[in-house]
Tab-separated table of C-alpha atoms in Angstrom:
chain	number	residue	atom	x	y	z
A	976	UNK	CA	7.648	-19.177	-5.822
A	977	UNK	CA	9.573	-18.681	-2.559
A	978	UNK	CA	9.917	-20.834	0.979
A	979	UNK	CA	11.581	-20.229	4.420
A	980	UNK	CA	13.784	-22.785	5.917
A	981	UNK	CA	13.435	-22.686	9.312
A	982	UNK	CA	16.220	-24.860	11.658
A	983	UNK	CA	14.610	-24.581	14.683
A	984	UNK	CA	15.575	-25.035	18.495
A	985	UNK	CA	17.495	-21.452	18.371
A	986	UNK	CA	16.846	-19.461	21.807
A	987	UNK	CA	15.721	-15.677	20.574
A	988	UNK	CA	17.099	-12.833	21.934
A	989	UNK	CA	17.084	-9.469	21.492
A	990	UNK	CA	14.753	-6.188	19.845
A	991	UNK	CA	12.753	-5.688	17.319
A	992	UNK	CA	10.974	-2.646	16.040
A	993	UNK	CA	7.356	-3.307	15.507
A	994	UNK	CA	6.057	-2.304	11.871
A	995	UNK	CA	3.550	0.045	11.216
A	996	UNK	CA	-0.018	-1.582	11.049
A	997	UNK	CA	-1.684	-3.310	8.085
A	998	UNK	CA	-5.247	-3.117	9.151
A	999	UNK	CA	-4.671	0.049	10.068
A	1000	UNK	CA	-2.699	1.695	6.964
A	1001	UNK	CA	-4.959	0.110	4.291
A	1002	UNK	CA	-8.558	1.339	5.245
A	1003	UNK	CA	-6.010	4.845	5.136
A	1004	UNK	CA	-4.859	4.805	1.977
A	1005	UNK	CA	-8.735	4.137	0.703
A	1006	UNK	CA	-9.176	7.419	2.699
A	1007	UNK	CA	-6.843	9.305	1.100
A	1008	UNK	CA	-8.362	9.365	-2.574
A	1009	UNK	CA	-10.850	11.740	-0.563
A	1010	UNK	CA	-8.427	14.320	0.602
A	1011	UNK	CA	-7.020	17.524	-2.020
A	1012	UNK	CA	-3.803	18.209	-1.805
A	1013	UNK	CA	-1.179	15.630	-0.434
A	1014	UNK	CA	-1.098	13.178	2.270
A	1015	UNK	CA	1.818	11.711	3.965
A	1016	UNK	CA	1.572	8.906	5.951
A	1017	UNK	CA	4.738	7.953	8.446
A	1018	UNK	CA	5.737	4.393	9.442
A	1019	UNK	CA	3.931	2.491	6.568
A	1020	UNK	CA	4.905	-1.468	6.574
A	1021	UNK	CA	5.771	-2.452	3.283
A	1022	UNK	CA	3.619	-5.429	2.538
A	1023	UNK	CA	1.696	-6.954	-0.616
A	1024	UNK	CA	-1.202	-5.931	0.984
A	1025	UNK	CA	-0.117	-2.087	0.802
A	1026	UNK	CA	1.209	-1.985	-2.706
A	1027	UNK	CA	-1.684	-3.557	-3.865
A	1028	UNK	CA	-3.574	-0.718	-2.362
A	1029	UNK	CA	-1.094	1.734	-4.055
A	1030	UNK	CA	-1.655	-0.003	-7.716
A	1031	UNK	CA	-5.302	0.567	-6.776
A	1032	UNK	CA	-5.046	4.412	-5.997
A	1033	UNK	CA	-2.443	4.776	-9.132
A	1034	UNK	CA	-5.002	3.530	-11.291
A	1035	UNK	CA	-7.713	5.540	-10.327
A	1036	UNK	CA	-5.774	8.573	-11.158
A	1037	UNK	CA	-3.811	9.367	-8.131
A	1038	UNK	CA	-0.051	9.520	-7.768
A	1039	UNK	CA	0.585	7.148	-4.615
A	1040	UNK	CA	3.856	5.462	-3.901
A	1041	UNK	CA	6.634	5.328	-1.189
A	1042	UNK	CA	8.862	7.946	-1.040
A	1043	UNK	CA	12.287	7.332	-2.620
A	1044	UNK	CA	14.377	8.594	0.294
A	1045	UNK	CA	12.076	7.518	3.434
A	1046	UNK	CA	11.882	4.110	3.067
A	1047	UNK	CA	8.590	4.018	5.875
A	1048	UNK	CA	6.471	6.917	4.157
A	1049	UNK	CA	3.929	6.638	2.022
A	1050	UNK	CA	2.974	10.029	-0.682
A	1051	UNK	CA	-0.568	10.756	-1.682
A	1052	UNK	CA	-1.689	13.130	-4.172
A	1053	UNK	CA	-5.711	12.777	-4.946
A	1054	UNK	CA	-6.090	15.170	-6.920
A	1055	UNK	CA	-6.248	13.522	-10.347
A	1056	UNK	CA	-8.521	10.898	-9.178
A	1057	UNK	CA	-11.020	10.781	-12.753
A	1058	UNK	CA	-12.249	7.019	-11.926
A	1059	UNK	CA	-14.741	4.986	-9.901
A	1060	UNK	CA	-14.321	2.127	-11.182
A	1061	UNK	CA	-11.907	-1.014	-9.962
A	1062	UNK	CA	-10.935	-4.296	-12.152
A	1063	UNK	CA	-11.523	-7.647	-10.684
A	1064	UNK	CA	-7.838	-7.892	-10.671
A	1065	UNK	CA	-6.930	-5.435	-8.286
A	1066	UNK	CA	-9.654	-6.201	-6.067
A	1067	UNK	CA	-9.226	-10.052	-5.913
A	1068	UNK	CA	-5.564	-9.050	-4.751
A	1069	UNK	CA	-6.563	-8.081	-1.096
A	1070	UNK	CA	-9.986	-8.490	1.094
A	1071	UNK	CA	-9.122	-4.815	2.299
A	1072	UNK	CA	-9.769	-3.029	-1.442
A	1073	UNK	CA	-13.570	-3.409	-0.511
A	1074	UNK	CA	-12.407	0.214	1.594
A	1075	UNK	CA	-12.415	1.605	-1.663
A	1076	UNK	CA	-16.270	1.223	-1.955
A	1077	UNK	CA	-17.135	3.379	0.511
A	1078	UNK	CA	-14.398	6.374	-0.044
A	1079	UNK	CA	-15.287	6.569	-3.436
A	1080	UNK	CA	-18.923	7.083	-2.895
A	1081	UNK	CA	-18.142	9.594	-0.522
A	1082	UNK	CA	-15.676	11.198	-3.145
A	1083	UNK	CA	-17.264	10.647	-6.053
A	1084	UNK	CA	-21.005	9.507	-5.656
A	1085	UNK	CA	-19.997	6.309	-7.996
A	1086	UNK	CA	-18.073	2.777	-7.525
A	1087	UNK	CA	-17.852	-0.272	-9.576
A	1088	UNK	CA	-15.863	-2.833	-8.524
A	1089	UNK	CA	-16.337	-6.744	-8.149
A	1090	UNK	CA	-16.235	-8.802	-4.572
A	1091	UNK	CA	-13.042	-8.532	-3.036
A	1092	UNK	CA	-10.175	-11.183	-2.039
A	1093	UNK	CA	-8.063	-12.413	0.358
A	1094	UNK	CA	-7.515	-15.465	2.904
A	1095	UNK	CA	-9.964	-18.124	2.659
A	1096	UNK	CA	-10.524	-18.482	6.669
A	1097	UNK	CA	-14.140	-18.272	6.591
A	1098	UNK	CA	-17.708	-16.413	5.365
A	1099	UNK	CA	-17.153	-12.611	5.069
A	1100	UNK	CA	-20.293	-11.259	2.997
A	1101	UNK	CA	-20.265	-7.607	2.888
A	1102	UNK	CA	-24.301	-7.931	3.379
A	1103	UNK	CA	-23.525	-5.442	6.188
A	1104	UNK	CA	-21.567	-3.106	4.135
A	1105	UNK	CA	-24.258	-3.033	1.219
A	1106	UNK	CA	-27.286	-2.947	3.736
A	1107	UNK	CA	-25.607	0.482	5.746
A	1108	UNK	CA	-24.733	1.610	2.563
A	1109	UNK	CA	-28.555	1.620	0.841
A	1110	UNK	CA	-29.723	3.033	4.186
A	1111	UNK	CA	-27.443	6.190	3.631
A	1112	UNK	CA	-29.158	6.311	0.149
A	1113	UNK	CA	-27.035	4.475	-1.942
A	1114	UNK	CA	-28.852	2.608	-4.680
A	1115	UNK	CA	-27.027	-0.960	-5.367
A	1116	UNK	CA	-27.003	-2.843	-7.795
A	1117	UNK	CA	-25.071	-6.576	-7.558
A	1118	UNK	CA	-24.508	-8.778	-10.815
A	1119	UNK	CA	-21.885	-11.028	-12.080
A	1120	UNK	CA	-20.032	-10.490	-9.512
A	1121	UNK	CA	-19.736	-7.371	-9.511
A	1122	UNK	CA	-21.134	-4.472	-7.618
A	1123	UNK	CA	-22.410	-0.752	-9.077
A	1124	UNK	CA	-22.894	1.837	-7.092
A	1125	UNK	CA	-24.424	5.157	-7.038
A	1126	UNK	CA	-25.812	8.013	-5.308
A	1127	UNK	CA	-23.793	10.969	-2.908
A	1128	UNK	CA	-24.615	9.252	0.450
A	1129	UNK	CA	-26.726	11.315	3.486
A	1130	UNK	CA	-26.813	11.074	6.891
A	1131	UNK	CA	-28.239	7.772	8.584
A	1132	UNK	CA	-28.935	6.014	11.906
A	1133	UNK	CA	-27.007	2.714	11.416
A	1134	UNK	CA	-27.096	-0.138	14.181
A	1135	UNK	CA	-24.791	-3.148	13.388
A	1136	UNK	CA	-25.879	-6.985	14.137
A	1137	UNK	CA	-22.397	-7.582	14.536
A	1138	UNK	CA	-19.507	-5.344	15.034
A	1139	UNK	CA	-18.144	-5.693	11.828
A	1140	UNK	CA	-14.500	-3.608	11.513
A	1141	UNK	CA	-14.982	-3.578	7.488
A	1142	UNK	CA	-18.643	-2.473	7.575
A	1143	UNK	CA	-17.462	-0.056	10.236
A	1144	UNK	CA	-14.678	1.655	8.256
A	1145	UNK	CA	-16.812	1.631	5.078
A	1146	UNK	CA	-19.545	3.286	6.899
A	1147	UNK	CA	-17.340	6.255	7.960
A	1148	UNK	CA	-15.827	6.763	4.877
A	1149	UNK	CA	-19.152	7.250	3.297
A	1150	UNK	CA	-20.325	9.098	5.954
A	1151	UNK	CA	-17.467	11.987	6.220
A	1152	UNK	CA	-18.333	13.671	3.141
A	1153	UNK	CA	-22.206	12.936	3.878
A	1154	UNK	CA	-24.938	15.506	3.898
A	1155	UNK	CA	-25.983	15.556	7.515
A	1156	UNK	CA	-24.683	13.332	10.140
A	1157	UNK	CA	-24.357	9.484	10.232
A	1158	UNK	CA	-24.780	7.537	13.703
A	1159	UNK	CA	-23.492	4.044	13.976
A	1160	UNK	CA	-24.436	1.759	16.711
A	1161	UNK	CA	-22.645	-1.345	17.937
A	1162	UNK	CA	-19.519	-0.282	15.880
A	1163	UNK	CA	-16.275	-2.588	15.777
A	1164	UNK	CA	-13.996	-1.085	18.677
A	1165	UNK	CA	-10.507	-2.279	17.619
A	1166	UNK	CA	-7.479	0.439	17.874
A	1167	UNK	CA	-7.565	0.658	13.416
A	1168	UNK	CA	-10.929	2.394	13.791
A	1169	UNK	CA	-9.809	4.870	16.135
A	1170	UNK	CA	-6.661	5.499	13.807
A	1171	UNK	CA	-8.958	6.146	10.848
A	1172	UNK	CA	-11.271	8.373	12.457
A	1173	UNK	CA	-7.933	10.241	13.675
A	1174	UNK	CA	-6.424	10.127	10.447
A	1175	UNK	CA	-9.396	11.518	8.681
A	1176	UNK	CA	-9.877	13.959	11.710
A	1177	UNK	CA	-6.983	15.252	11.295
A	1178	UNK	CA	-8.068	15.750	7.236
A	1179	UNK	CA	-10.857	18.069	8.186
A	1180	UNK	CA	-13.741	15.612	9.223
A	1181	UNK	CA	-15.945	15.754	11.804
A	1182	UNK	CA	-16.002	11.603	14.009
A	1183	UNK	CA	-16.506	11.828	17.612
A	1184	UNK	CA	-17.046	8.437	19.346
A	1185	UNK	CA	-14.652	5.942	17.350
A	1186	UNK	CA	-13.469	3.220	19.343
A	1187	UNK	CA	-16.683	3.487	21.713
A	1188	UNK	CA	-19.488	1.666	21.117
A	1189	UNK	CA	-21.637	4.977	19.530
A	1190	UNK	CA	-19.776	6.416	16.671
A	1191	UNK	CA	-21.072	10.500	15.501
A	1192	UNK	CA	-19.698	11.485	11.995
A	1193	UNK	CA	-21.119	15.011	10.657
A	1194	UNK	CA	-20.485	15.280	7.083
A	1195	UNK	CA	-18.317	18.482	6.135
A	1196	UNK	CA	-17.523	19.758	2.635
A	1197	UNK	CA	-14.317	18.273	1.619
A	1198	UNK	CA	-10.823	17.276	3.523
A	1199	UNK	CA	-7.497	18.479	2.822
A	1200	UNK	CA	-4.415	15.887	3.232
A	1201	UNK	CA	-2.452	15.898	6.388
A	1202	UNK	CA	1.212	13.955	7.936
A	1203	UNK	CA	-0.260	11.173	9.897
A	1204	UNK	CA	2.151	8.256	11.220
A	1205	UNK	CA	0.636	4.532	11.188
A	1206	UNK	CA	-0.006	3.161	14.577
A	1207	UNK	CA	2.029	0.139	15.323
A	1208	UNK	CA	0.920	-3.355	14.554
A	1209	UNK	CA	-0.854	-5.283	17.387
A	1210	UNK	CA	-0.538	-8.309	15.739
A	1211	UNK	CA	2.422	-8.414	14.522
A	1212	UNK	CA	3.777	-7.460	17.840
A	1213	UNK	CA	1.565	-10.799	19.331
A	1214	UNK	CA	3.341	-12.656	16.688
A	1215	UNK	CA	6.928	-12.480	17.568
A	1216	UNK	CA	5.394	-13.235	21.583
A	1217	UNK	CA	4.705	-16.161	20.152
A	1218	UNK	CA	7.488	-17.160	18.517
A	1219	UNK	CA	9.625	-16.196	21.945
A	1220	UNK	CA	7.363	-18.272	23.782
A	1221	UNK	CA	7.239	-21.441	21.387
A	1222	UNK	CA	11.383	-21.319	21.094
A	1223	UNK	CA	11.703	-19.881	23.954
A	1224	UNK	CA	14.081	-16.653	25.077
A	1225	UNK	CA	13.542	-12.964	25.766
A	1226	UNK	CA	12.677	-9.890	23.446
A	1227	UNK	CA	11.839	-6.424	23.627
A	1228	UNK	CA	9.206	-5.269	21.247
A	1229	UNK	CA	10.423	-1.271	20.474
A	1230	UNK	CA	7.615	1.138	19.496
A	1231	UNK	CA	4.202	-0.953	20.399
A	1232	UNK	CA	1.357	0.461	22.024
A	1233	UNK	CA	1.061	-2.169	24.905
A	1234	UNK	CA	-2.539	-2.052	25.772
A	1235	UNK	CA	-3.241	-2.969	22.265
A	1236	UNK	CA	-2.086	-6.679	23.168
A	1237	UNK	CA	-3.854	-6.672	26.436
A	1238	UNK	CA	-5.737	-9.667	25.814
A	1239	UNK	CA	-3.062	-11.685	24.592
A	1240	UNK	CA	-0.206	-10.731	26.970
A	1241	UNK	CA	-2.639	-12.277	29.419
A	1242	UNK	CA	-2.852	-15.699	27.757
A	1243	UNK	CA	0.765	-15.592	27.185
A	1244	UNK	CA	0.845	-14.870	31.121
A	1245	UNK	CA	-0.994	-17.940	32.288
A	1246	UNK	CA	1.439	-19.917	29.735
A	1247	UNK	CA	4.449	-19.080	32.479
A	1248	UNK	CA	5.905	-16.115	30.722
A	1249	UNK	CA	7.282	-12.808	31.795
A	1250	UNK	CA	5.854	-9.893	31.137
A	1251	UNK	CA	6.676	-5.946	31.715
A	1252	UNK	CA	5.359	-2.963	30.016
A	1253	UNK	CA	6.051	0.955	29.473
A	1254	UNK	CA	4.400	3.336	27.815
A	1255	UNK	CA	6.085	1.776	24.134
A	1256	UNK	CA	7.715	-1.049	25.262
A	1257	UNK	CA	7.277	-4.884	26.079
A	1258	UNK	CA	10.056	-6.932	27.971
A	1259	UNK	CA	9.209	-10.583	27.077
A	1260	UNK	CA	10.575	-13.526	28.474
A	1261	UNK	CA	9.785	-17.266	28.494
A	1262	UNK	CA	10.190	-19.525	30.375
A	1263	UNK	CA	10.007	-23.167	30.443
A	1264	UNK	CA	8.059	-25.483	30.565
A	1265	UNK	CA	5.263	-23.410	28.921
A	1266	UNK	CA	1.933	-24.093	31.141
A	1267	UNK	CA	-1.431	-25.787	29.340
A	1268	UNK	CA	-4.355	-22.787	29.069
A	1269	UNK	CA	-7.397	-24.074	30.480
A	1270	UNK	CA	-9.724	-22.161	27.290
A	1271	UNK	CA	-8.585	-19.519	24.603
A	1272	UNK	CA	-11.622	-17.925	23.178
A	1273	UNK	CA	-11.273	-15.590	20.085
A	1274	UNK	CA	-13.797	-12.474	19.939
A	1275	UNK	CA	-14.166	-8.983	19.074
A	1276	UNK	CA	-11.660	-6.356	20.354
A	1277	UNK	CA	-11.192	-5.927	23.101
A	1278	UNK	CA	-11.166	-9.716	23.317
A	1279	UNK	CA	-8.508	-12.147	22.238
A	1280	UNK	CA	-8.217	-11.357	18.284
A	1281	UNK	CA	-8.647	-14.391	16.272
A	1282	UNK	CA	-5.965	-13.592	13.863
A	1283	UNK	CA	-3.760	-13.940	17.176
A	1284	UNK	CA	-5.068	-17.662	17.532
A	1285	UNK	CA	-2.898	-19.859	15.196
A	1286	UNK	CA	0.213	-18.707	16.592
A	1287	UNK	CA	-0.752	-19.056	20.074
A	1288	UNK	CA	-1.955	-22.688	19.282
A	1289	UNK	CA	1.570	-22.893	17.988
A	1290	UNK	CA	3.181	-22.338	21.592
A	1291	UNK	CA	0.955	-23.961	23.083
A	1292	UNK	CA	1.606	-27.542	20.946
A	1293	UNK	CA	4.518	-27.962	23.814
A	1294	UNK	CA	3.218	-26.615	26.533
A	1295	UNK	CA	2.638	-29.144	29.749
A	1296	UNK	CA	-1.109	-29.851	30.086
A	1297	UNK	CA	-4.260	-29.371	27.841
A	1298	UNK	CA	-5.547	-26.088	26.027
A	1299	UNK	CA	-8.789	-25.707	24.613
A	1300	UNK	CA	-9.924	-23.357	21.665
A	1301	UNK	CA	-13.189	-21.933	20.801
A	1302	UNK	CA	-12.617	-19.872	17.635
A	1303	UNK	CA	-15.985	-17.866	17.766
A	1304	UNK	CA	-15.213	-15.029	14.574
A	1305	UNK	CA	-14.230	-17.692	11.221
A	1306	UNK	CA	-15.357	-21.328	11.064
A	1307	UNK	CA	-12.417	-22.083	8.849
A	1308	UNK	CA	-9.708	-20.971	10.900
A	1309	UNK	CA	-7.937	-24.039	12.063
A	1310	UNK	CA	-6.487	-25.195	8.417
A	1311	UNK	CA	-2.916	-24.290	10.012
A	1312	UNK	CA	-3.841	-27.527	12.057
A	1313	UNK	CA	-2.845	-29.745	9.692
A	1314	UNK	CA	0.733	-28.515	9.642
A	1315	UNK	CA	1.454	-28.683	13.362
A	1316	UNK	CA	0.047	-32.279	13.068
A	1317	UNK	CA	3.025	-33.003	10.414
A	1318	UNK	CA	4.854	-31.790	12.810
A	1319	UNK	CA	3.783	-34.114	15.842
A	1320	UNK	CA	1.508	-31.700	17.416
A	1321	UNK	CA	-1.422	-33.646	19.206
A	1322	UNK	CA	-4.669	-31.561	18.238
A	1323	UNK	CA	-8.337	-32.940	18.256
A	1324	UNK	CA	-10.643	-30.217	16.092
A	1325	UNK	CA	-14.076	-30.493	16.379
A	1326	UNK	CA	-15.882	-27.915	14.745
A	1327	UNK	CA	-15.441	-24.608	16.082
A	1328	UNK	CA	-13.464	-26.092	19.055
A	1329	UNK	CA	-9.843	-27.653	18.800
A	1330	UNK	CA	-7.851	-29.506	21.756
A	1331	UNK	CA	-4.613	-29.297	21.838
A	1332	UNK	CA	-2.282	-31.885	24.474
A	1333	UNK	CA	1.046	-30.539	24.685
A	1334	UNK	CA	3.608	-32.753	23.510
A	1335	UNK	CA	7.314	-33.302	24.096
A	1336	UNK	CA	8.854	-32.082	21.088
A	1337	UNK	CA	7.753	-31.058	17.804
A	1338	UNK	CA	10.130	-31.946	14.451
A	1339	UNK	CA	10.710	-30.152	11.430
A	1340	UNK	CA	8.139	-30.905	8.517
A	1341	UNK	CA	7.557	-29.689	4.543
A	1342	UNK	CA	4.119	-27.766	4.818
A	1343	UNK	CA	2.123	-24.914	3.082
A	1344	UNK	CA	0.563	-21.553	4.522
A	1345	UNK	CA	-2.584	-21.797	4.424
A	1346	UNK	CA	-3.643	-18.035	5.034
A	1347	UNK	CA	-2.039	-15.526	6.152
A	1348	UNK	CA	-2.162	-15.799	10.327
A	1349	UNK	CA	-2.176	-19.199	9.762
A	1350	UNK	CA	1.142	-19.391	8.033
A	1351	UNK	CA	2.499	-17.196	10.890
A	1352	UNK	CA	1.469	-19.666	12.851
A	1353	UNK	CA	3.283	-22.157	11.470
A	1354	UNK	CA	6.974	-20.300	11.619
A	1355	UNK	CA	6.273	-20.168	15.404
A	1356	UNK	CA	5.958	-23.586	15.591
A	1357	UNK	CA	8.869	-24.720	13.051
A	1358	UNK	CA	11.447	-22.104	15.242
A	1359	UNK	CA	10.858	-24.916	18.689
A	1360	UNK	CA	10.888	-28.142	16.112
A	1361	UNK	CA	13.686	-30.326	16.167
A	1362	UNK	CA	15.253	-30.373	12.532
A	1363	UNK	CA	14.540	-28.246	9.568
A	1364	UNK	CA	11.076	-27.264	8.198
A	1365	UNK	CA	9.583	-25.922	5.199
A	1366	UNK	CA	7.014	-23.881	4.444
A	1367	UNK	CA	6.005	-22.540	1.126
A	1368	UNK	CA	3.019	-20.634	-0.151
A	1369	UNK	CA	4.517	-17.869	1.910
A	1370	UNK	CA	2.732	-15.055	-0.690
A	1371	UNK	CA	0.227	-15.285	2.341
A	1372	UNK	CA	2.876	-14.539	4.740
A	1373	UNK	CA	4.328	-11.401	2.653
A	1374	UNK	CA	0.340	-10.120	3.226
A	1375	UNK	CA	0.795	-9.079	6.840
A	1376	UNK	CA	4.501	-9.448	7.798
A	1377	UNK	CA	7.394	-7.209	6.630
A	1378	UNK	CA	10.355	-9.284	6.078
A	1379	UNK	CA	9.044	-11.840	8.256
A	1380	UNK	CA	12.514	-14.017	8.009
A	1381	UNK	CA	14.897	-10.796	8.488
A	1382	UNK	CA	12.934	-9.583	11.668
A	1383	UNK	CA	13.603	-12.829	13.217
A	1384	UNK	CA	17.133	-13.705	11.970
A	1385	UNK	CA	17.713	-10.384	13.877
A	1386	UNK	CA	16.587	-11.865	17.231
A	1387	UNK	CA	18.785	-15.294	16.538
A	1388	UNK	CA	15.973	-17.245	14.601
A	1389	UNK	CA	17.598	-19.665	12.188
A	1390	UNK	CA	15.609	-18.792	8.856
A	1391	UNK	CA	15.812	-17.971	5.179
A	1392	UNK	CA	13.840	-17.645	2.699
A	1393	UNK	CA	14.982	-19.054	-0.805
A	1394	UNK	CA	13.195	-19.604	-4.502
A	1395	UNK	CA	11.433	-23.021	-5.102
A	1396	UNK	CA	14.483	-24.741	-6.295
A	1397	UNK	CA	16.947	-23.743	-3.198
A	1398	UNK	CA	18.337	-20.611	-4.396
């Protein structure tokens, strides 16, 4: 098992490349077991989360890995794909394998695979997933656990009680390969669904509406692989914000698609910091003091993104004034609350609502990542503590962040991450 050591009080300064994006270059790699030929996908991150999807192609028959001389690029070939079926332990690895589900019935007209994994932040039934999924004619069958499926999939008119980005993605991928055409109301909006309905657009399929709130997929005959580079990662990008504005300093964040972060750069404005955009670029500063926010309240793109939240709250434990959360996605999102408490945060949770009075100073602490956003979270708070801090359990970390301690040791973060007994 690993930790980072955090010192913090270390102004950051400087640029930092934003990674490709995980919730966009999963649902992707799902896609690709339906294209013949190869695929090659540009400015992959290399996280858990993706080579857990590549062990999952691999053993399905593909050949899937990153290319030798690129570190960034990711090489698909599909064309030996001879299985449908997934173990539990590849799915229980990562929430996103459920993606598999629906490109394989597109693919394949079969899946078996058990409930997926992931971060414990909440309820996530795929009762959305399975319920678009029998009305494209899929016949289900859940036991044990586990979940069979059969039947090619047709064309269906598909209106979502909530807008659901896995049921979304799931319902595409089934869809592309459909006979007829699939409609889907009150989709998720969020920038990953337009980069899958690109990415498999650019494959041969036929999605007109993605990222709107009426979504048209006509089912063709087959795809064909295609280059396609990953989109940049929102979140991450909103991360190392937040870590500027709880240690305060100024950044540039290379190679982000501004707009994406729209929501939060305006939180992060009301906080007292700088902000100036270009077409790929963020100048950051922050100032201080860092201003109270009168209410943060997490919802659907284009809303503020509740995996943005814990590191926000992080900031915001030393900012002048009081700031209010209403987490309105998970109801077990605030567990990275306990840690900034260790750390002499002042935060009152009541349900889905947590108050947080800014305090003077926060001081280093021994704690555990929770989840993934949450353990984000908690670096951005340990880089303004006085003193050292710990944090282990960082396997959540390595889910969603590339190198998390080398990105900001670039920028003049004091961190490291060693083995369990100090090495």
């Amino acid at each position: 098992m690993q930790k980072l050591i955090i010192k913090g009080g270390n102004r950051l300064s400087g640029d930092i490349r934003v990674q490709g994006a995980k919730n966009a270059v999963l649902p992707i790699l799902a896609a690709s077991v339906m294209c013949c030929g190869e695929t090659v996908l540009k400015n992959c991150p290399r996280l858990s989360d993706t080579y857990s999807a590549l062990r999952i192609l691999n053993f399905l028959g593909c050949s899937a890995g990153f290319d030798i001389c690129i570190t960034d690029v990711i090489n698909i070939k599909a064309d030996g794909l001879d299985r449908f079926d997934i173990p539990d332990s590849l799915m229980r690895e990562m929430r996103s394998s459920i993606f598999f589900m629906g490109a394989l019935l597109g693919k394949t007209g079969q899946c078996r695979i058990c409930f997926p994994g992931g971060c414990d932040i909440g309820s996530r039934p795929i009762d959305i997933h399975l319920a678009a999924l029998r009305k494209m004619g899929i016949i289900i069958n859940e036991a044990n656990g586990g979940i069979e499926c059969t039947g090619k999939p047709h064309g269906a008119k598909i209106a979502l009680s909530f807008p659901s980005v896995g049921a979304t993605e799931n319902i595409i991928l089934a869809a592309v390969l459909a006979d007829g055409t699939t409609e889907i109301t009150n989709p998720a909006r969020e920038p990953e669904i337009t980069a899958l309905a690109e990415f498999l657009n650019k494959c041969g399929a036929d999605i007109k509406g993605a990222g709107g709130g009426h979504i048209i997929i006509n089912g063709v005959s087959s795809l064909h692989g295609c280059e396609y580079e990953i989109i940049p990662d929102r979140i991450a990008a909103a991360t190392y914000l937040a870590c500027t504005a709880a240690a305060g300093g100024e950044i540039t964040l290379c190679k982000c698609i501004p707009y994406h972060l729209d929501a939060v750069t305006a939180v992060l404005e009301q906080m007292n910091c700088l902000i100036h955009s270009t077409s790929d670029k963020i100048f950051f500063s922050a100032r201080k003091p860092l201003k109270a926010v009168n209410i943060v309240r997490t919802m659907v793109y284009p809303g503020f993104p509740t995996d943005c939240q814990a590191f926000i709250m992080a900031a915001l434990c030393t900012a002048r004034g009081t700031s209010i959360f209403a987490e309105n996605i998970f109801e077990n999102r605030y567990q990275h609350t306990g840690g900034f408490q260790r750390m002499g945060a002042d935060i009152r949770v009541e349900g889905r609502v947590a108050v947080v009075e800014g305090v003077k100073h926060l001081y280093g602490a021994k704690t555990d990542a929770p989840d993934l956003r949450g353990g984000a979270g908690l670096v951005a708070a340990a880089l303004s503590a006085d003193g050292i801090s710990e944090i282990s359990n960082i396997h959540y970390i390595d889910r969603g962040y590339e190198a998390i301690e080398k990105t900001l040791s670039s920028i003049g973060a004091d961190i490291k991450r060693v083995n369990s007994d100090g090495r």
